[in-house]
Amino acid sequence: MIAAPILIIFLSLTLGATLIAYDRLLRELRELKTEKGSFEESGRLKAAKIMEEARDKALQILEEAKLDAGENQQKVDGEMERITQMQLDNYNNMIQKISKSIEDEALKEVDEFRKKLETDAGSVQKTVVARVEEDYVQAKKQIEVYKTERMKQIDRQILVLMKDVGKDILGKTMDFDTHRELIMQALEEARKENVFG
Amino acid sequence: MSSDDLKTLLKTVFTRDDWLRLRREVDRLEESLYKTGDEGYETVLENDVRKELAEIITSQNISKDIVHDRLREIREALGGVHAVKITLAAEPPRSLVKEIWTWVGKHAGEEIILEIKINPGIIGGALIAWNGRYADFSLREKWEKDWAEKGAERLKKWEIITYG
């Protein structure tokens, strides 16, 4: 019988210990809940802070990115200019080389052409001169023939014309008596015009 | 020596050539006055001067000083002769020269000689220049006047073509 009280005591003790443990657990649970809320709040705050920091950082990065972009643009522009100038220089050099090449080629061809002309000119000139001389002689002969015929024709016409005019002026052909008559007539006219006066 | 003698002598001088020949004869006579031989006065008088000149000089038996004076007179007379310049188309015979000289002398009223030039280009008639007066009575002049009036018509008539 002894055992029952002991058991009861024991059970009471056990119960008490359980209750204590339970109470402590409840307190811990409350603490944990409180701590959880605090932790959550803290977490929110921290998250907000992190977010804010992240945003600031992002903005900073963006600003930096903008600055970098400006610098980069300048660099790019400079580089582009350099490359452009380099290409332009290359292009100019290439053009000069091409021009020089073309000039050299043209001069060479001209020189060859000139040499060929000089070579050919002699024979061509001889041919042309011979042909011209031949034509000239032929033309000269024709002209001479024509001239002779024409002069004969004109002479005939002039003789007739002179005779015609002479007859109109003198009324007769010229002989010594006519000459004498004309001279004496001239003297008489001179006298009338007081040449001897 | 009378003036008639001089006139007779000058009647042998029709042209400038006659005048020059007479001047040379006078000069030659004068030069010969004091020479002898072939160059002497008598030889020159007999052989080298015209009859009319010789007759004037020897018409009387005169001294050389008088001959000298007469030659001077003749030279002076020649110096007083005036030249009528006349251009003819052909060389005139001597008879025509004399006829012209006589005619001109008569109307000019002075002792004259003819300075004759020949230019066939005048065709006929004469060009006359006297005492600064000049006249063209050549056939060429008449011809040119006629030609100016009727030339184109004549050319057309005879179909003489001109080339420009």
Tab-separated table of C-alpha atoms in Angstrom:
chain	number	residue	atom	x	y	z
A	1	MET	CA	0.000	0.000	0.000
A	2	ILE	CA	2.776	2.166	0.484
A	3	ALA	CA	3.350	1.952	-3.152
A	4	ALA	CA	0.168	3.793	-4.028
A	5	PRO	CA	1.086	7.017	-2.302
A	6	ILE	CA	4.449	6.758	-3.698
A	7	LEU	CA	2.962	6.208	-7.046
A	8	ILE	CA	0.649	9.056	-6.490
A	9	ILE	CA	3.418	11.272	-5.396
A	10	PHE	CA	5.404	10.177	-8.255
A	11	LEU	CA	2.651	10.767	-10.652
A	12	SER	CA	2.036	14.156	-9.068
A	13	LEU	CA	5.594	15.062	-9.381
A	14	THR	CA	5.634	13.875	-12.903
A	15	LEU	CA	2.555	15.861	-13.676
A	16	GLY	CA	3.978	18.915	-12.002
A	17	ALA	CA	7.151	18.580	-13.938
A	18	THR	CA	5.152	18.160	-17.082
A	19	LEU	CA	3.137	21.233	-16.329
A	20	ILE	CA	6.180	23.221	-15.585
A	21	ALA	CA	7.731	22.023	-18.793
A	22	TYR	CA	4.562	22.794	-20.577
A	23	ASP	CA	4.430	26.248	-19.105
A	24	ARG	CA	7.986	26.856	-20.004
A	25	LEU	CA	7.289	25.620	-23.480
A	26	LEU	CA	4.311	27.928	-23.686
A	27	ARG	CA	6.446	30.835	-22.612
A	28	GLU	CA	9.096	29.838	-25.009
A	29	LEU	CA	6.425	29.549	-27.626
A	30	ARG	CA	5.230	33.020	-26.820
A	31	GLU	CA	8.735	34.291	-26.811
A	32	LEU	CA	9.285	32.558	-30.051
A	33	LYS	CA	6.152	34.097	-31.459
A	34	THR	CA	7.193	37.463	-30.227
A	35	GLU	CA	10.669	36.901	-31.454
A	36	LYS	CA	9.260	35.689	-34.754
A	37	GLY	CA	7.203	38.872	-35.136
A	38	SER	CA	10.171	40.928	-34.244
A	39	PHE	CA	12.282	38.900	-36.518
A	40	GLU	CA	9.792	39.275	-39.308
A	41	GLU	CA	9.584	43.005	-38.724
A	42	SER	CA	13.262	43.175	-38.610
A	43	GLY	CA	13.353	41.123	-41.742
A	44	ARG	CA	10.918	43.435	-43.452
A	45	LEU	CA	12.900	46.415	-42.412
A	46	LYS	CA	16.045	44.753	-43.491
A	47	ALA	CA	14.477	43.695	-46.753
A	48	ALA	CA	13.220	47.224	-47.301
A	49	LYS	CA	16.645	48.554	-46.510
A	50	ILE	CA	18.192	46.030	-48.802
A	51	MET	CA	15.713	46.957	-51.483
A	52	GLU	CA	16.444	50.641	-50.941
A	53	GLU	CA	20.129	49.990	-51.013
A	54	ALA	CA	19.645	47.838	-54.045
A	55	ARG	CA	17.704	50.616	-55.741
A	56	ASP	CA	20.301	53.207	-54.781
A	57	LYS	CA	22.967	50.901	-56.022
A	58	ALA	CA	21.070	50.363	-59.170
A	59	LEU	CA	20.707	54.085	-59.612
A	60	GLN	CA	24.371	54.523	-58.878
A	61	ILE	CA	25.190	51.844	-61.333
A	62	LEU	CA	22.931	53.472	-63.825
A	63	GLU	CA	24.597	56.829	-63.276
A	64	GLU	CA	27.954	55.244	-63.505
A	65	ALA	CA	26.756	53.410	-66.544
A	66	LYS	CA	25.698	56.713	-68.043
A	67	LEU	CA	29.069	58.248	-67.305
A	68	ASP	CA	30.744	55.224	-68.687
A	69	ALA	CA	28.510	55.348	-71.695
A	70	GLY	CA	29.556	59.001	-72.313
A	71	GLU	CA	33.163	58.136	-71.932
A	72	ASN	CA	32.691	55.129	-74.075
A	73	GLN	CA	30.906	57.206	-76.708
A	74	GLN	CA	33.823	59.586	-76.733
A	75	LYS	CA	36.158	56.690	-76.984
A	76	VAL	CA	34.038	55.164	-79.715
A	77	ASP	CA	33.839	58.478	-81.556
A	78	GLY	CA	37.569	58.944	-81.234
A	79	GLU	CA	38.151	55.445	-82.351
A	80	MET	CA	35.752	55.837	-85.225
A	81	GLU	CA	37.464	59.041	-86.215
A	82	ARG	CA	40.826	57.401	-85.992
A	83	ILE	CA	39.661	54.437	-88.001
A	84	THR	CA	37.952	56.703	-90.511
A	85	GLN	CA	41.067	58.820	-90.852
A	86	MET	CA	43.151	55.718	-91.181
A	87	GLN	CA	40.846	54.333	-93.827
A	88	LEU	CA	40.799	57.703	-95.539
A	89	ASP	CA	44.561	57.770	-95.490
A	90	ASN	CA	44.634	54.258	-96.798
A	91	TYR	CA	42.111	55.202	-99.441
A	92	ASN	CA	44.123	58.256	-100.427
A	93	ASN	CA	47.277	56.243	-100.568
A	94	MET	CA	45.505	53.627	-102.602
A	95	ILE	CA	44.080	56.303	-104.937
A	96	GLN	CA	47.507	57.879	-105.286
A	97	LYS	CA	49.002	54.534	-106.035
A	98	ILE	CA	46.262	53.796	-108.538
A	99	SER	CA	46.628	57.275	-110.081
A	100	LYS	CA	50.348	56.885	-110.269
A	101	SER	CA	49.890	53.476	-111.757
A	102	ILE	CA	47.401	54.779	-114.297
A	103	GLU	CA	49.654	57.744	-115.059
A	104	ASP	CA	52.662	55.507	-115.464
A	105	GLU	CA	50.668	53.180	-117.653
A	106	ALA	CA	49.284	56.043	-119.721
A	107	LEU	CA	52.706	57.621	-120.110
A	108	LYS	CA	54.118	54.322	-121.093
A	109	GLU	CA	51.416	53.800	-123.681
A	110	VAL	CA	51.791	57.349	-124.958
A	111	ASP	CA	55.511	56.875	-125.196
A	112	GLU	CA	55.046	53.631	-127.052
A	113	PHE	CA	52.466	55.275	-129.290
A	114	ARG	CA	54.810	58.177	-129.935
A	115	LYS	CA	57.644	55.825	-130.765
A	116	LYS	CA	55.361	53.921	-133.063
A	117	LEU	CA	54.198	57.152	-134.642
A	118	GLU	CA	57.768	58.282	-135.090
A	119	THR	CA	58.574	54.987	-136.638
A	120	ASP	CA	55.543	55.092	-138.903
A	121	ALA	CA	55.655	58.858	-139.516
A	122	GLY	CA	58.611	58.642	-141.834
A	123	SER	CA	56.994	56.254	-144.244
A	124	VAL	CA	53.572	57.865	-143.907
A	125	GLN	CA	55.053	61.289	-144.479
A	126	LYS	CA	56.898	60.107	-147.536
A	127	THR	CA	53.734	58.592	-148.897
A	128	VAL	CA	51.678	61.672	-148.140
A	129	VAL	CA	54.295	64.032	-149.537
A	130	ALA	CA	54.594	61.957	-152.675
A	131	ARG	CA	50.837	61.894	-153.066
A	132	VAL	CA	50.519	65.607	-152.407
A	133	GLU	CA	53.314	66.385	-154.831
A	134	GLU	CA	51.714	64.188	-157.430
A	135	ASP	CA	48.346	65.861	-156.928
A	136	TYR	CA	49.999	69.242	-156.871
A	137	VAL	CA	51.800	68.647	-160.138
A	138	GLN	CA	48.619	67.318	-161.675
A	139	ALA	CA	46.588	70.257	-160.391
A	140	LYS	CA	49.252	72.672	-161.523
A	141	LYS	CA	49.178	71.198	-164.999
A	142	GLN	CA	45.420	71.450	-165.105
A	143	ILE	CA	45.548	75.011	-163.839
A	144	GLU	CA	48.201	75.916	-166.389
A	145	VAL	CA	46.149	74.423	-169.193
A	146	TYR	CA	43.056	76.177	-167.965
A	147	LYS	CA	44.959	79.406	-167.431
A	148	THR	CA	46.449	79.295	-170.896
A	149	GLU	CA	43.111	78.603	-172.482
A	150	ARG	CA	41.426	81.219	-170.368
A	151	MET	CA	44.096	83.829	-171.114
A	152	LYS	CA	43.799	83.119	-174.810
A	153	GLN	CA	40.076	83.491	-174.560
A	154	ILE	CA	40.372	86.716	-172.576
A	155	ASP	CA	43.059	88.050	-174.916
A	156	ARG	CA	40.799	87.423	-177.871
A	157	GLN	CA	37.948	89.103	-176.108
A	158	ILE	CA	40.112	92.025	-174.988
A	159	LEU	CA	41.439	92.575	-178.475
A	160	VAL	CA	37.942	92.682	-179.793
A	161	LEU	CA	36.913	94.826	-176.869
A	162	MET	CA	39.815	97.254	-177.351
A	163	LYS	CA	39.047	97.500	-181.001
A	164	ASP	CA	35.448	98.090	-180.115
A	165	VAL	CA	36.273	100.726	-177.521
A	166	GLY	CA	38.925	102.286	-179.762
A	167	LYS	CA	36.438	102.567	-182.512
A	168	ASP	CA	33.923	104.111	-180.137
A	169	ILE	CA	36.470	106.654	-178.909
A	170	LEU	CA	38.394	107.350	-182.085
A	171	GLY	CA	36.003	106.265	-184.714
A	172	LYS	CA	38.938	104.538	-186.435
A	173	THR	CA	41.973	102.293	-185.827
A	174	MET	CA	45.318	103.608	-184.521
A	175	ASP	CA	48.123	104.455	-186.932
A	176	PHE	CA	50.785	107.156	-187.074
A	177	ASP	CA	48.454	109.778	-188.397
A	178	THR	CA	46.013	108.971	-185.645
A	179	HIS	CA	48.784	109.265	-183.051
A	180	ARG	CA	49.857	112.585	-184.487
A	181	GLU	CA	46.302	113.787	-184.639
A	182	LEU	CA	45.727	112.776	-181.004
A	183	ILE	CA	48.885	114.604	-179.909
A	184	MET	CA	48.015	117.780	-181.730
A	185	GLN	CA	44.468	117.499	-180.442
A	186	ALA	CA	45.845	117.149	-176.907
A	187	LEU	CA	47.993	120.275	-177.405
A	188	GLU	CA	45.012	122.165	-178.673
A	189	GLU	CA	42.945	121.095	-175.678
A	190	ALA	CA	45.804	122.105	-173.407
A	191	ARG	CA	45.874	125.516	-175.021
A	192	LYS	CA	42.141	125.914	-174.557
A	193	GLU	CA	42.542	125.056	-170.902
A	194	ASN	CA	45.328	127.656	-170.620
A	195	VAL	CA	48.042	125.163	-169.837
A	196	PHE	CA	50.398	127.388	-171.849
A	197	GLY	CA	48.822	130.593	-170.699
B	1	MET	CA	76.643	137.684	-183.311
B	2	SER	CA	73.099	138.923	-183.823
B	3	SER	CA	69.995	137.778	-181.997
B	4	ASP	CA	68.807	136.297	-185.251
B	5	ASP	CA	71.931	134.178	-185.316
B	6	LEU	CA	71.094	132.923	-181.864
B	7	LYS	CA	67.481	132.267	-182.808
B	8	THR	CA	68.619	130.354	-185.842
B	9	LEU	CA	70.867	128.288	-183.652
B	10	LEU	CA	68.159	127.660	-181.058
B	11	LYS	CA	65.794	126.536	-183.807
B	12	THR	CA	67.917	123.424	-184.032
B	13	VAL	CA	67.168	122.640	-180.409
B	14	PHE	CA	63.798	120.932	-180.036
B	15	THR	CA	64.347	118.577	-177.161
B	16	ARG	CA	66.291	118.195	-173.938
B	17	ASP	CA	68.673	115.850	-175.768
B	18	ASP	CA	69.288	118.504	-178.430
B	19	TRP	CA	69.917	121.041	-175.690
B	20	LEU	CA	72.421	118.779	-173.940
B	21	ARG	CA	74.246	118.026	-177.190
B	22	LEU	CA	74.528	121.718	-178.000
B	23	ARG	CA	75.784	122.428	-174.495
B	24	ARG	CA	78.453	119.760	-174.906
B	25	GLU	CA	79.467	121.209	-178.275
B	26	VAL	CA	79.771	124.667	-176.769
B	27	ASP	CA	81.784	123.312	-173.866
B	28	ARG	CA	84.015	121.338	-176.204
B	29	LEU	CA	84.635	124.352	-178.377
B	30	GLU	CA	85.494	126.456	-175.382
B	31	GLU	CA	87.892	123.829	-174.093
B	32	SER	CA	89.527	123.578	-177.505
B	33	LEU	CA	90.221	127.273	-177.825
B	34	TYR	CA	93.671	127.030	-176.335
B	35	LYS	CA	94.556	123.533	-177.509
B	36	THR	CA	96.249	122.285	-180.642
B	37	GLY	CA	96.221	119.133	-182.783
B	38	ASP	CA	93.260	116.797	-182.681
B	39	GLU	CA	91.919	118.577	-179.644
B	40	GLY	CA	92.519	121.988	-181.111
B	41	TYR	CA	89.901	124.603	-181.893
B	42	GLU	CA	89.948	124.318	-185.687
B	43	THR	CA	89.662	120.536	-185.645
B	44	VAL	CA	86.785	120.551	-183.172
B	45	LEU	CA	85.019	123.344	-185.028
B	46	GLU	CA	85.238	121.408	-188.261
B	47	ASN	CA	84.417	117.933	-187.006
B	48	ASP	CA	82.633	117.980	-183.658
B	49	VAL	CA	79.990	120.730	-183.746
B	50	ARG	CA	76.844	121.185	-185.774
B	51	LYS	CA	76.824	123.311	-188.848
B	52	GLU	CA	74.623	126.044	-187.373
B	53	LEU	CA	76.980	126.518	-184.455
B	54	ALA	CA	80.046	126.481	-186.639
B	55	GLU	CA	78.515	129.086	-188.954
B	56	ILE	CA	77.769	131.480	-186.099
B	57	ILE	CA	81.270	131.154	-184.771
B	58	THR	CA	83.017	131.528	-188.131
B	59	SER	CA	80.699	134.003	-189.838
B	60	GLN	CA	83.401	136.590	-189.461
B	61	ASN	CA	87.097	136.437	-189.070
B	62	ILE	CA	87.243	136.871	-185.322
B	63	SER	CA	89.700	136.384	-182.514
B	64	LYS	CA	89.536	133.595	-179.976
B	65	ASP	CA	88.539	136.077	-177.275
B	66	ILE	CA	85.485	137.016	-179.299
B	67	VAL	CA	84.749	133.350	-179.905
B	68	HIS	CA	84.923	132.886	-176.149
B	69	ASP	CA	82.431	135.692	-175.633
B	70	ARG	CA	80.065	134.269	-178.235
B	71	LEU	CA	80.193	130.865	-176.679
B	72	ARG	CA	79.305	132.484	-173.357
B	73	GLU	CA	76.353	134.224	-174.996
B	74	ILE	CA	75.209	130.943	-176.484
B	75	ARG	CA	75.483	129.275	-173.091
B	76	GLU	CA	73.445	132.052	-171.525
B	77	ALA	CA	70.815	131.714	-174.254
B	78	LEU	CA	70.616	128.001	-173.603
B	79	GLY	CA	70.196	128.747	-169.919
B	80	GLY	CA	67.122	130.871	-170.699
B	81	VAL	CA	65.308	128.093	-172.491
B	82	HIS	CA	62.381	126.519	-170.625
B	83	ALA	CA	61.389	122.881	-170.811
B	84	VAL	CA	57.876	121.723	-171.537
B	85	LYS	CA	57.403	118.227	-170.227
B	86	ILE	CA	55.354	116.118	-172.552
B	87	THR	CA	54.552	112.405	-172.326
B	88	LEU	CA	53.665	110.503	-175.471
B	89	ALA	CA	52.582	106.930	-176.112
B	90	ALA	CA	55.273	106.213	-178.720
B	91	GLU	CA	58.604	107.629	-179.870
B	92	PRO	CA	57.725	110.418	-182.287
B	93	PRO	CA	59.640	110.914	-185.524
B	94	ARG	CA	61.782	114.021	-185.794
B	95	SER	CA	59.260	115.710	-188.031
B	96	LEU	CA	56.546	115.330	-185.416
B	97	VAL	CA	58.915	116.533	-182.689
B	98	LYS	CA	59.574	119.647	-184.679
B	99	GLU	CA	55.891	120.152	-185.322
B	100	ILE	CA	55.099	119.838	-181.617
B	101	TRP	CA	58.004	122.101	-180.664
B	102	THR	CA	56.888	124.725	-183.138
B	103	TRP	CA	53.310	124.593	-181.968
B	104	VAL	CA	54.200	124.755	-178.271
B	105	GLY	CA	56.780	127.495	-178.827
B	106	LYS	CA	54.202	129.545	-180.630
B	107	HIS	CA	51.616	129.285	-177.874
B	108	ALA	CA	53.916	129.293	-174.876
B	109	GLY	CA	55.452	132.557	-175.966
B	110	GLU	CA	58.936	131.640	-174.795
B	111	GLU	CA	62.026	129.857	-175.974
B	112	ILE	CA	61.245	126.291	-175.113
B	113	ILE	CA	62.519	122.780	-175.498
B	114	LEU	CA	60.532	119.579	-175.207
B	115	GLU	CA	61.338	117.149	-172.445
B	116	ILE	CA	59.735	114.093	-173.990
B	117	LYS	CA	58.972	110.919	-172.056
B	118	ILE	CA	57.510	107.801	-173.589
B	119	ASN	CA	54.788	105.841	-171.809
B	120	PRO	CA	52.902	103.342	-173.993
B	121	GLY	CA	50.380	103.058	-171.186
B	122	ILE	CA	48.766	106.322	-172.132
B	123	ILE	CA	47.815	104.705	-175.485
B	124	GLY	CA	47.697	107.982	-177.362
B	125	GLY	CA	47.418	111.738	-176.971
B	126	ALA	CA	49.687	113.549	-174.513
B	127	LEU	CA	50.310	114.531	-170.927
B	128	ILE	CA	51.614	118.070	-170.647
B	129	ALA	CA	53.325	119.848	-167.764
B	130	TRP	CA	54.345	123.467	-168.065
B	131	ASN	CA	55.123	126.130	-165.504
B	132	GLY	CA	53.532	124.187	-162.674
B	133	ARG	CA	50.416	123.322	-164.677
B	134	TYR	CA	49.585	119.775	-165.652
B	135	ALA	CA	46.997	118.299	-167.982
B	136	ASP	CA	46.197	114.782	-169.092
B	137	PHE	CA	44.847	114.611	-172.610
B	138	SER	CA	45.840	111.020	-173.136
B	139	LEU	CA	43.701	108.411	-174.751
B	140	ARG	CA	44.026	106.408	-171.562
B	141	GLU	CA	42.286	109.193	-169.670
B	142	LYS	CA	39.492	109.285	-172.235
B	143	TRP	CA	39.373	105.514	-172.206
B	144	GLU	CA	39.054	105.415	-168.423
B	145	LYS	CA	36.277	107.959	-168.477
B	146	ASP	CA	34.541	105.963	-171.141
B	147	TRP	CA	35.125	102.771	-169.162
B	148	ALA	CA	33.696	104.285	-166.021
B	149	GLU	CA	30.541	105.099	-167.905
B	150	LYS	CA	30.179	102.067	-170.130
B	151	GLY	CA	32.642	99.453	-168.827
B	152	ALA	CA	30.171	97.187	-167.097
B	153	GLU	CA	27.972	97.206	-170.146
B	154	ARG	CA	30.914	96.282	-172.373
B	155	LEU	CA	32.041	93.451	-170.107
B	156	LYS	CA	28.549	92.117	-170.065
B	157	LYS	CA	28.388	92.380	-173.813
B	158	TRP	CA	31.612	90.426	-174.318
B	159	GLU	CA	31.029	88.100	-171.392
B	160	ILE	CA	34.402	88.680	-169.755
B	161	ILE	CA	34.147	87.097	-166.378
B	162	THR	CA	36.112	88.451	-163.418
B	163	TYR	CA	37.090	86.272	-160.514
B	164	GLY	CA	37.192	87.678	-157.005
